[in-house]
Amino acid sequence: MERESMEFDVLIVGGGPAGLSAACRVMQLAQEAEQELTVCVVEKGSEIGAHILAGTVFEPTALNELFPDWKEKGAPLNTPVTRDDIFLFKGQESATKLPNALVPKNMHNHGNYIISLGNLCRWLAEQAEELGVEVYPGFPAAETIIEDGQVKGIVTGDMGVARDGSEKDSFMPGMELRAKYTLFTEGCRGHLGKELISEFKLDEGKDPQHYGLGIKELWDIDPEKHEPGLVVHTTGWPLNESGSTGGSFLYHLENGQVYVGLITDLSYSNPYVSPFEEFQRLKHHPEIKKHLEGGKRVAYGARAITKGGYNALPKMSFPGGLLLGCDAGTLNSSKIKGSHTAMKSGMLGAEEVFEALKAGKEGEELTSFAQRFENSWLFKELYAERNFGPAMHKFGNMVGGAIAFFEQNILRGSLPMTFHDTTPDYATLKPASQCKKIDYPKPDNVLTFDRLSSVFISNTNHEEDQPVHLKLTDPEIPIKDNLPKYDEPAQRYCPAGVYEVVEADDGSGKKFQINAQNCVHCKTCDIKDPAQNITWVTPEGGGGPNYPNM
């Protein structure tokens, strides 16, 4: 197919904190050196921030470095943390508040801010454009261009392709965007990042990557209950009832609003676990309910989190580019934060690429990036917390938390040994016959809701007449294997009601139905499917959720 082509010095795939920080930093360096560079950011969402979902208690370390005058420039950091509460939920009614002295140091949030990461990314995009970066939302990167073993750029997705693969009247082929260097910053489980890791064997000798599923709501609450700057974290119930790990958060931001959410580690073993329903019942706990009662839910979203940490971090360089931010897995799970680390990785990548371009290089592997990374505070931070995730998975939240406390508060460093978790999340499920069914309560439509009404307020939309972007390697596996063995867990792990097992119209029995229109691009199916039979690829540009200040 003949495609139009554009050429850049630097191409950045993904308009999140890593990609936008990389764009800003490389242009800052170019301006300081009085060197002309062409830099482009492509983003699959309808606008910058549309697909951005995070907690977010934000640590400003990297932002202070990137824009020391961010306050004067109007960065949307409006709510400093004023109080940290951490609870152990022992059951659906009981809770114990942990004394600050017993809380691992990394969980303290003094000096941090409660923000909307989507709004921060919108602001970063404005700064990038002012510096001369070209930012193109609504352009998904569908394929990587690899020639002679070197990444040369990407191809954006075709528009106007019908569900059966034929070209509609509105058909427009995607463009080739070529660059001397391409930085991949797609966020957790980026589909091109996943291909690059496989193609260049970037994860050789590393632990398998691990993930969580974060589900979050934005609420307008009773003004009498609003305490801007309050941060609440919990562990224990409801996840401990099924032997799962993770924890919840509740943050009071500005304008009388609260974020509430639950992170479920995707290493859970009971196929009857539904992270969505676990989150809904969490809201009936008195310590959560007291904040939300009398309020109104205004937005919903879900996104997988790359949380394997240092032990699972792949090699980040390959011929022609770098893998950065959550696409690689730079989140610090002991802090429950990945934005400042993603930003720093993007800035380090920008510095490495700029040095290469200044030296007249093009497409050569940036092998010295590994040393630049190891010399940074980002490496030190991730290395110091390398035992946190494996300890939680091996020993559970209580013992794992005790190990974290010992390392962070007593040793003020890490243990001399390294824990490993070598079982990938998709391989942890037990057969349904060995597990207890979980009877989740029905939604009350006051505090708790169903999936479809939730997807509605995520403002998710896809062009209906397009190929399904959730690809089954073998269409028989869901009914032939997953249903009898695991009661097809996709029905429950998907937080958007994309997957259903229904009776076939022709009376031939059960069939696996994919409601791709509902997809919020969380990537959980690509991660947790026990057969690794589902591959998430980009739908038509601009499709997916349209998150507000999430």
PDB file of N, CA and C in Angstrom, residues 12 28 157 165 232 247 261 270 296 299 303 318 324 434 455 461 464 526:
ATOM      1  N   ILE A  12       7.979  10.322  19.202  1.00  0.00           N
ATOM      2  CA  ILE A  12       7.597   9.819  20.525  1.00  0.00           C
ATOM      3  C   ILE A  12       6.193   9.235  20.433  1.00  0.00           C
ATOM      4  N   GLN A  28      14.285  21.488  24.994  1.00  0.00           N
ATOM      5  CA  GLN A  28      15.054  22.396  25.865  1.00  0.00           C
ATOM      6  C   GLN A  28      16.543  22.308  25.521  1.00  0.00           C
ATOM      7  N   GLY A 157      -2.552   4.059  12.428  1.00  0.00           N
ATOM      8  CA  GLY A 157      -3.644   3.167  12.056  1.00  0.00           C
ATOM      9  C   GLY A 157      -4.446   3.673  10.868  1.00  0.00           C
ATOM     10  N   GLY A 165     -13.128  -6.011   7.415  1.00  0.00           N
ATOM     11  CA  GLY A 165     -11.811  -5.742   6.837  1.00  0.00           C
ATOM     12  C   GLY A 165     -11.844  -5.005   5.512  1.00  0.00           C
ATOM     13  N   VAL A 232      -5.886   8.755  52.006  1.00  0.00           N
ATOM     14  CA  VAL A 232      -6.229   7.534  52.746  1.00  0.00           C
ATOM     15  C   VAL A 232      -5.808   6.330  51.907  1.00  0.00           C
ATOM     16  N   GLY A 247      -4.652  -3.024  47.332  1.00  0.00           N
ATOM     17  CA  GLY A 247      -5.085  -2.059  48.339  1.00  0.00           C
ATOM     18  C   GLY A 247      -5.902  -0.946  47.713  1.00  0.00           C
ATOM     19  N   GLY A 261     -10.468   4.463  44.749  1.00  0.00           N
ATOM     20  CA  GLY A 261     -10.114   3.375  43.839  1.00  0.00           C
ATOM     21  C   GLY A 261      -9.546   2.176  44.555  1.00  0.00           C
ATOM     22  N   ASN A 270      -7.728 -17.122  42.333  1.00  0.00           N
ATOM     23  CA  ASN A 270      -9.114 -17.600  42.259  1.00  0.00           C
ATOM     24  C   ASN A 270      -9.776 -17.015  41.006  1.00  0.00           C
ATOM     25  N   LYS A 296     -22.030  12.241  44.744  1.00  0.00           N
ATOM     26  CA  LYS A 296     -22.467  11.742  43.441  1.00  0.00           C
ATOM     27  C   LYS A 296     -21.247  11.329  42.626  1.00  0.00           C
ATOM     28  N   ALA A 299     -17.329  10.211  37.372  1.00  0.00           N
ATOM     29  CA  ALA A 299     -16.478   9.610  36.341  1.00  0.00           C
ATOM     30  C   ALA A 299     -15.954   8.260  36.826  1.00  0.00           C
ATOM     31  N   ARG A 303      -7.373   0.971  34.493  1.00  0.00           N
ATOM     32  CA  ARG A 303      -6.111   0.851  33.733  1.00  0.00           C
ATOM     33  C   ARG A 303      -5.195  -0.123  34.454  1.00  0.00           C
ATOM     34  N   PHE A 318      17.400  -0.373  22.121  1.00  0.00           N
ATOM     35  CA  PHE A 318      17.456  -1.293  20.977  1.00  0.00           C
ATOM     36  C   PHE A 318      17.827  -0.430  19.773  1.00  0.00           C
ATOM     37  N   LEU A 324      10.466   3.422  27.377  1.00  0.00           N
ATOM     38  CA  LEU A 324      10.545   4.282  28.562  1.00  0.00           C
ATOM     39  C   LEU A 324       9.238   4.282  29.356  1.00  0.00           C
ATOM     40  N   GLN A 434     -11.266 -25.958  42.104  1.00  0.00           N
ATOM     41  CA  GLN A 434     -10.516 -25.921  43.370  1.00  0.00           C
ATOM     42  C   GLN A 434     -10.770 -24.636  44.159  1.00  0.00           C
ATOM     43  N   VAL A 455     -19.073   2.229  32.519  1.00  0.00           N
ATOM     44  CA  VAL A 455     -18.446   2.512  31.214  1.00  0.00           C
ATOM     45  C   VAL A 455     -19.072   3.767  30.600  1.00  0.00           C
ATOM     46  N   ASN A 461     -16.066   5.496  23.667  1.00  0.00           N
ATOM     47  CA  ASN A 461     -16.740   5.357  22.386  1.00  0.00           C
ATOM     48  C   ASN A 461     -15.765   4.806  21.346  1.00  0.00           C
ATOM     49  N   GLU A 464     -18.355   1.763  15.590  1.00  0.00           N
ATOM     50  CA  GLU A 464     -18.822   0.372  15.712  1.00  0.00           C
ATOM     51  C   GLU A 464     -18.414  -0.486  14.516  1.00  0.00           C
ATOM     52  N   ASP A 526      -5.146  -8.746  27.929  1.00  0.00           N
ATOM     53  CA  ASP A 526      -3.872  -9.074  27.293  1.00  0.00           C
ATOM     54  C   ASP A 526      -2.894  -9.661  28.309  1.00  0.00           C
TER      55      ASP A 526
END
